[in-house]
Short mmCIF file of C-alpha atoms in Angstrom, two decimals:
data_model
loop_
_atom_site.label_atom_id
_atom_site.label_comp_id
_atom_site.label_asym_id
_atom_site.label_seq_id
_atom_site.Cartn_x
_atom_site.Cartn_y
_atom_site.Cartn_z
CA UNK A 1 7.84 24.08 27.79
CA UNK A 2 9.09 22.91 24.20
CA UNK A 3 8.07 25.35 21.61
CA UNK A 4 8.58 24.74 18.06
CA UNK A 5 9.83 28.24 16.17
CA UNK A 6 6.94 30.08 16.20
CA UNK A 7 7.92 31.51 12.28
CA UNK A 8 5.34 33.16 10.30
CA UNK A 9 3.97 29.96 8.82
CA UNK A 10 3.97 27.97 11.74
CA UNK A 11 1.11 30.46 13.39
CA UNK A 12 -0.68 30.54 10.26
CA UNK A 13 -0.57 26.60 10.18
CA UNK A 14 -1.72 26.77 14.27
CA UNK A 15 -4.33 29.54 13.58
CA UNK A 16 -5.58 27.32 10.95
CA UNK A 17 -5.57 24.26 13.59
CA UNK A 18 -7.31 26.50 16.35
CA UNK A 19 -10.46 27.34 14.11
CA UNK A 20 -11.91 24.49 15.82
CA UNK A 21 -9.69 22.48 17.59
CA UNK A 22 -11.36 19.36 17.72
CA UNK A 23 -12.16 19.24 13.76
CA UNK A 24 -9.74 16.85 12.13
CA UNK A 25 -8.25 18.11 9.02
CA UNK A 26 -5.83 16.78 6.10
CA UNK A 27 -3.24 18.17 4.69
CA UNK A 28 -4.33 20.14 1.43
CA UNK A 29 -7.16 21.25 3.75
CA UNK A 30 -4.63 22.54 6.08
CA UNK A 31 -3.03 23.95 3.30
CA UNK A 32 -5.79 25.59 1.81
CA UNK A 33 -7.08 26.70 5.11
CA UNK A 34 -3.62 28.27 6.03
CA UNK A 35 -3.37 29.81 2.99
CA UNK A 36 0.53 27.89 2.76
CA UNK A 37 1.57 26.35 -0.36
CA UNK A 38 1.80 22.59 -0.24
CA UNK A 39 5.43 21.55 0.37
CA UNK A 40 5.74 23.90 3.31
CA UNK A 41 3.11 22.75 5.52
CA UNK A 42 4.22 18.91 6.16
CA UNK A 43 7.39 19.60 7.63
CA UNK A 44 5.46 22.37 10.47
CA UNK A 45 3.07 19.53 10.82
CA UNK A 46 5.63 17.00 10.87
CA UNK A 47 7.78 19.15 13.59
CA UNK A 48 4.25 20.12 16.09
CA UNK A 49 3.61 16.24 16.08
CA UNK A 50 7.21 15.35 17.64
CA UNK A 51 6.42 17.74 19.52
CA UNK A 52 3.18 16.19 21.05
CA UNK A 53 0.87 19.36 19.85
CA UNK A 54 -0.41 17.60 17.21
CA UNK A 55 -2.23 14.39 16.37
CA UNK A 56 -2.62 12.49 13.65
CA UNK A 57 -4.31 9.41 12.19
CA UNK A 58 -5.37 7.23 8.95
CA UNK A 59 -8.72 7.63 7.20
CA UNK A 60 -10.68 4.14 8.09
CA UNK A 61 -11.74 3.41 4.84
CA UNK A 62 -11.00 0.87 2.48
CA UNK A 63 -8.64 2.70 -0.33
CA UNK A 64 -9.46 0.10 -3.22
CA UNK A 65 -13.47 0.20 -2.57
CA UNK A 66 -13.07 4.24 -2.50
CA UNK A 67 -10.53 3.93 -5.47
CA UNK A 68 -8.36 6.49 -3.82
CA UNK A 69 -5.66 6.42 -1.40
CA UNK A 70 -6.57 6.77 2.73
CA UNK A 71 -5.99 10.50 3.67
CA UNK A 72 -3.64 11.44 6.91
CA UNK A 73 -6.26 13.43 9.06
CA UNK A 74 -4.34 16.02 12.02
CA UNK A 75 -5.85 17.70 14.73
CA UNK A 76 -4.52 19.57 17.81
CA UNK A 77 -3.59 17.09 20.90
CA UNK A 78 -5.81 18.82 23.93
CA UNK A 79 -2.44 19.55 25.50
CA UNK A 80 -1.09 20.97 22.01
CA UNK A 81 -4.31 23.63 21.81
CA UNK A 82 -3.52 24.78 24.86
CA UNK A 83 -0.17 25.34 24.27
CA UNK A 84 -0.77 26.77 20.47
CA UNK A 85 -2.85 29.66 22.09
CA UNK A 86 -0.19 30.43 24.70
CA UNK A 87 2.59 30.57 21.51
CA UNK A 88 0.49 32.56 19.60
CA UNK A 89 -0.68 34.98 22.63
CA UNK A 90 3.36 35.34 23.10
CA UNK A 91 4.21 35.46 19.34
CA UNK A 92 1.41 38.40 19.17
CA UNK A 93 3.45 40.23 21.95
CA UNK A 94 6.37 39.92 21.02
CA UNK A 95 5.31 41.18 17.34
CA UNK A 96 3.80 44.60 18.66
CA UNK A 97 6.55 45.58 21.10
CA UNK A 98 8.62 45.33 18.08
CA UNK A 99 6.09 47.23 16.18
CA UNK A 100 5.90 49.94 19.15
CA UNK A 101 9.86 50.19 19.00
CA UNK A 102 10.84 53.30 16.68
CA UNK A 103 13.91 54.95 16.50
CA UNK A 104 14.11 58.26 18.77
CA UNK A 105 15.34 61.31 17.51
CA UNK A 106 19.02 62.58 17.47
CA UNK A 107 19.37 65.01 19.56
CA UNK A 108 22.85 65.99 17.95
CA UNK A 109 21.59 66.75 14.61
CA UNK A 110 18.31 69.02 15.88
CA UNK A 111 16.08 65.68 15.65
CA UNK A 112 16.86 65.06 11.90
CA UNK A 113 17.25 61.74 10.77
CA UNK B 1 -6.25 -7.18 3.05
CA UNK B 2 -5.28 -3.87 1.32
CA UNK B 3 -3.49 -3.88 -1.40
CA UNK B 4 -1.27 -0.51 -1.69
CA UNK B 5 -1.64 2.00 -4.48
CA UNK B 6 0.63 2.07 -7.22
CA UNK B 7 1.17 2.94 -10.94
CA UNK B 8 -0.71 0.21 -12.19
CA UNK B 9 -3.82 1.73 -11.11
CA UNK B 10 -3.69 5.13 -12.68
CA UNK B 11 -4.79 5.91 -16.11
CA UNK B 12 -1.79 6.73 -18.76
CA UNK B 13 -1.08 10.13 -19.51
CA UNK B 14 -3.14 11.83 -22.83
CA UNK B 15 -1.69 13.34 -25.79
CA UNK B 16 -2.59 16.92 -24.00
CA UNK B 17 -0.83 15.92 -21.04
CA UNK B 18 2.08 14.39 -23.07
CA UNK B 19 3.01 17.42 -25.29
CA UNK B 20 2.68 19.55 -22.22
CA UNK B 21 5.42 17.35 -20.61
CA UNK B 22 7.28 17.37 -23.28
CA UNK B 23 7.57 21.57 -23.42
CA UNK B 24 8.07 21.63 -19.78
CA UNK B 25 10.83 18.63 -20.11
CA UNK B 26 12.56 20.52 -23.17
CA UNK B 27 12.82 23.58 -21.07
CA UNK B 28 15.88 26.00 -20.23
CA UNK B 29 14.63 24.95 -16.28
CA UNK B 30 14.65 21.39 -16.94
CA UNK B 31 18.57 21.51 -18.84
CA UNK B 32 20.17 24.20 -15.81
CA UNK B 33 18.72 21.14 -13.84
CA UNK B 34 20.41 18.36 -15.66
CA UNK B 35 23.17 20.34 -15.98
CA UNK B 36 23.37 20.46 -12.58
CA UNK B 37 23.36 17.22 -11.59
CA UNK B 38 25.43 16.44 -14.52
CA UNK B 39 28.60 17.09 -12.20
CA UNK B 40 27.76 14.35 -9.24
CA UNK B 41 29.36 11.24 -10.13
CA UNK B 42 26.36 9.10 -9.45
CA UNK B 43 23.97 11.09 -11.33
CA UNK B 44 25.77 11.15 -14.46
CA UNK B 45 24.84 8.45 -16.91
CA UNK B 46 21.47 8.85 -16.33
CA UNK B 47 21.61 12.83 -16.65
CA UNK B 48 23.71 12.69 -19.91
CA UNK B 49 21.05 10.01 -21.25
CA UNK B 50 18.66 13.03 -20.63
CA UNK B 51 20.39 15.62 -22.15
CA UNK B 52 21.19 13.16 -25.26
CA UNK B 53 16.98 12.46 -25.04
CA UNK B 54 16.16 16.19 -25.48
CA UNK B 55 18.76 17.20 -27.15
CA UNK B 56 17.74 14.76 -30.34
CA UNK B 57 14.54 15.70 -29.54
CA UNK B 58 14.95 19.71 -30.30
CA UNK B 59 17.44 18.56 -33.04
CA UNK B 60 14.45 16.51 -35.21
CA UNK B 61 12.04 19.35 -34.00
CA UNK B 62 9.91 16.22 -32.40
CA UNK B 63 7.75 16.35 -29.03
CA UNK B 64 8.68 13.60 -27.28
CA UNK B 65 6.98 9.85 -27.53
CA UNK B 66 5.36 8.16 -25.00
CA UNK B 67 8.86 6.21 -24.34
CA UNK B 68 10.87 8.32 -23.94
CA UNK B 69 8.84 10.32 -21.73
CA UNK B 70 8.60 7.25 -19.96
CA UNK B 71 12.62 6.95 -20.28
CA UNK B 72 13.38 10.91 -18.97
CA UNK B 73 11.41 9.66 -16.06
CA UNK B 74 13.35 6.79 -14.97
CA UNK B 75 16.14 8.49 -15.42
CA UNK B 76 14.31 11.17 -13.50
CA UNK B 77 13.89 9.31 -10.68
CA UNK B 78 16.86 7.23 -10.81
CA UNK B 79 18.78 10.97 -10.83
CA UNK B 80 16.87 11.88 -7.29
CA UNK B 81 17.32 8.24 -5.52
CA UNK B 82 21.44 8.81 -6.05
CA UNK B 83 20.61 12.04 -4.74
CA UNK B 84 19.00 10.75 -1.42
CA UNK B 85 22.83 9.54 -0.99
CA UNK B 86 24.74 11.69 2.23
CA UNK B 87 27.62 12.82 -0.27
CA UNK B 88 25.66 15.20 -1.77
CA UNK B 89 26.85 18.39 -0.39
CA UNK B 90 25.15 21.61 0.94
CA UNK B 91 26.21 23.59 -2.12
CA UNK B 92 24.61 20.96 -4.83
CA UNK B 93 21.64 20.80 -2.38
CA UNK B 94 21.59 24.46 -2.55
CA UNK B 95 21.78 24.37 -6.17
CA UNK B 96 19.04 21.43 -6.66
CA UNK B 97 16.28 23.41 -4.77
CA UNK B 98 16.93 26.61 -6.90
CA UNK B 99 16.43 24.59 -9.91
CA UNK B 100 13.37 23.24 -8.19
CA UNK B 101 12.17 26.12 -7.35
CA UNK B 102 12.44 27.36 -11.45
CA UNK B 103 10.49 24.25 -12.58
CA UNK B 104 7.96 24.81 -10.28
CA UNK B 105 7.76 28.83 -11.15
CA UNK B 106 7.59 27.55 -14.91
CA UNK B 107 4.98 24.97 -14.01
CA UNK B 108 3.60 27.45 -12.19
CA UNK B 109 2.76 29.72 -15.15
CA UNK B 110 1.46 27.07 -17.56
CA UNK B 111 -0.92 26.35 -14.81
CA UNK B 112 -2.44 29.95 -15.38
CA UNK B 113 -2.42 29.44 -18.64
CA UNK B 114 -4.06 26.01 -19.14
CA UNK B 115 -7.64 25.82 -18.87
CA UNK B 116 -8.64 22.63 -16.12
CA UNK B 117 -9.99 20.03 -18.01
CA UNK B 118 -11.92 16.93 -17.32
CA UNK B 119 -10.55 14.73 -14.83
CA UNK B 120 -9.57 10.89 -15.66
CA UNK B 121 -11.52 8.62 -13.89
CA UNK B 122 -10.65 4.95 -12.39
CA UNK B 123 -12.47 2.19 -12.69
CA UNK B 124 -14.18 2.88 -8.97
CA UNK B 125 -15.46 6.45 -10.85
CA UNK B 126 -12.93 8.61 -9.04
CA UNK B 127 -11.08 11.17 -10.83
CA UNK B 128 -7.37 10.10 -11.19
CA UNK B 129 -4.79 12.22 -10.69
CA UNK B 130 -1.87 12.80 -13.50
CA UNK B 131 0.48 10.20 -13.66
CA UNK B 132 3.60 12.63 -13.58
CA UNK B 133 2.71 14.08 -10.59
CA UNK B 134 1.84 10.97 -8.80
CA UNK B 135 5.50 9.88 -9.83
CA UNK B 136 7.39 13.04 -8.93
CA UNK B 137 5.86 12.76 -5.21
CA UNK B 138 7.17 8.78 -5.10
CA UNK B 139 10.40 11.23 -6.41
CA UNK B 140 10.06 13.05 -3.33
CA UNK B 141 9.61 10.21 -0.85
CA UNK B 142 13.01 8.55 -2.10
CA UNK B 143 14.23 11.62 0.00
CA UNK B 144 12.73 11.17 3.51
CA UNK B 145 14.20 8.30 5.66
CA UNK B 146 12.75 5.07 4.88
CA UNK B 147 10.93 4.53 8.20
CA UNK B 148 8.54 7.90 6.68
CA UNK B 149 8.37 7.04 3.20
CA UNK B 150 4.91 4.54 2.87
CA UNK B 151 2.88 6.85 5.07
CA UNK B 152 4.20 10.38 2.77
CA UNK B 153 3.65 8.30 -0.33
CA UNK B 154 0.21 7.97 0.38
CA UNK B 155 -0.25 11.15 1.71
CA UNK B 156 0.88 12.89 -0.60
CA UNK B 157 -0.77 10.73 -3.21
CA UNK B 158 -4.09 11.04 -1.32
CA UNK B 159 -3.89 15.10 -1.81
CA UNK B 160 -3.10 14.62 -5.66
CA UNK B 161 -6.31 12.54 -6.04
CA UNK B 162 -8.40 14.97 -3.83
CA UNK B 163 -6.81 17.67 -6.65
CA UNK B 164 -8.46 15.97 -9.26
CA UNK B 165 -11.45 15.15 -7.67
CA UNK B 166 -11.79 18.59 -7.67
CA UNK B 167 -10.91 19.23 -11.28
CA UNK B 168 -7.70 20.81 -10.81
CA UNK B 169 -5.34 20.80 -14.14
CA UNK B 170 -2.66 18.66 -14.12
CA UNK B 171 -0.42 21.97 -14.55
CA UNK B 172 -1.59 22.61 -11.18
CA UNK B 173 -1.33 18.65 -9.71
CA UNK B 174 2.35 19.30 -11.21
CA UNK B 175 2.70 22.68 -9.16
CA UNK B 176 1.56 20.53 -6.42
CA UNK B 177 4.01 17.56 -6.50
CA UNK B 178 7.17 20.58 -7.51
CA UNK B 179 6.21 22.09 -4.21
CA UNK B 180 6.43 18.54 -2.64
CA UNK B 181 9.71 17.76 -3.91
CA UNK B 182 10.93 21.39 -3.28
CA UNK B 183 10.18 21.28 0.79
CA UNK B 184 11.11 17.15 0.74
CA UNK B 185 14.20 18.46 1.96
CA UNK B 186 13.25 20.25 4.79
CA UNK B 187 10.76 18.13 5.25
CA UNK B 188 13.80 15.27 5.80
CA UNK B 189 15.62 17.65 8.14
CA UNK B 190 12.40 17.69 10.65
CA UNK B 191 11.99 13.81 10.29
CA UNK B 192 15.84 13.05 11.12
CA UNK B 193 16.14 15.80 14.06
CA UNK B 194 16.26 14.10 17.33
CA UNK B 195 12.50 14.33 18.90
CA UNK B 196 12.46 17.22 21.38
CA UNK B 197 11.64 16.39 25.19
CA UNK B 198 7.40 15.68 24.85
CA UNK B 199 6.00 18.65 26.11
CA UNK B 200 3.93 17.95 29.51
CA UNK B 201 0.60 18.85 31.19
#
């Protein structure tokens, strides 16, 4: 399986995402939702599309009549939720083995670091 | 038929918004900037123009004029399509984002310390979003391959309005588009890497 890097804000963006999977979102939602600042949150969504997690569509409206521009709306692919949870499961191990690693005590200097 | 969005359709800036630009233009941020890009052969003219702007500006102790805002801004954007060439380097890249990265700290800041105000409002009765801003993200789209650019513009421009639907200031639809134009790099680098093998059931 294809992961993306599974940094800091890419869990935030898929924890975000995996509120409710099925809800469609845009981006300054996502962005306010993931708590990321705006620049950094296309490219994650822009990498998790390529990589068939995500999906994404155009607002059907009529931009002139609404006198604003159609939004981009993404949501998790039903393949790509599946997957997020797995990444995230694995990201969350992988973060407390390195929180249960601490270094053991010298035994040549009496135990003192 | 829809007819795409452009500057046409979005109010002018107001004397508030205009004397804030014209701090935030006049800045030590905006000149390391300029001075940057100052060095790269295709920038020049236009960056020199800039400095020559400002500089006669802070000479006559003037804010700026609706023109030549509107002239730092062309040159502005003229600056960042030369930039979208390949023979920019890692090290001016490097360089670019830091001063990127300043302007939006500084914009940043005046966004705390600007009240929001009223939104401007279009003809349909939506709130507009600040002209600047809307240009810096068609700034930022000059940077993405072409096949991507339409569908960020709007994007992008579809956040700025939803900002000022919501009464955001346009320190903080400025914030916004600095943001934009800080990650439209890395944004680039995800849209040119080679698509990964689709990942199946």
């Amino acid at each position: 399986m294809v992961h993306p890097r599974m940094t800091v804000q890419t869990q935030l963006v898929l924890r975000a995402l995996l509120q409710d999977p099925t809800h469609e979102r845009y981006g300054l939602e996502l962005s306010t939702a993931s708590g990321l600042p705006s620049g950094t949150i296309h490219p994650i969504l822009a990498r998790l599309e390529k990589l068939g997690w995500l999906e994404s569509r155009w607002e059907d409206i009529d931009p002139i009549r609404e006198g604003r521009p159609r939004r981009r709306y993404y949501r998790l692919s039903p393949d790509g939720a599946e997957y997020a949870r797995t990444a995230l499961k694995d990201a969350r191990i992988q973060l407390s083995s390195f929180l249960d690693w601490s270094p053991k005590p010298s035994s040549a200097n009496g135990g003192l670091a | 038929v829809k007819r795409p969005l452009n500057l046409s359709d979005i109010p002018a800036l107001t004397d508030g918004d205009r004397a804030g630009l014209s701090r935030a233009l006049g800045s030590r941020q905006m000149q390391r900037f300029l001075l940057t890009v100052i060095a790269l052969p295709s920038c020049t003219l236009q960056a020199i123009d800039c400095v020559r702007v400002l500089d006669n500006a802070a000479y006559h102790q003037r804010e700026l004029d609706d023109l030549l805002v509107d002239r730092l801004f062309r040159n502005l954007e003229s600056i960042f399509e030369a930039l979208v060439g390949e023979s920019v380097d890692e090290f001016h890249i490097g360089n670019l984002v830091r001063c990127a990265e300043e302007i939006r700290q500084m914009a940043e800041h005046m966004a705390v310390d600007h009240q929001p105000r009223a939104a401007t409002v279009t003809a349909a009765g939506r709130a507009a979003p600040w002209t600047g801003a809307v240009r810096l993200t068609l700034v930022s789209v000059r940077v993405l391959p072409v096949t991507d650019q339409a569908r960020y513009a709007e994007e992008w421009q579809a956040d700025l309005y939803e900002l000022a639907f919501t009464g955001a200031s346009w320190w903080a639809q400025l914030v916004y588009a600095l943001r934009i134009l800080n990650d439209a790099w890395v944004l680039r680098a995800e849209l040119k890497a080679p698509a990964p093998e689709r990942v199946r059931p």
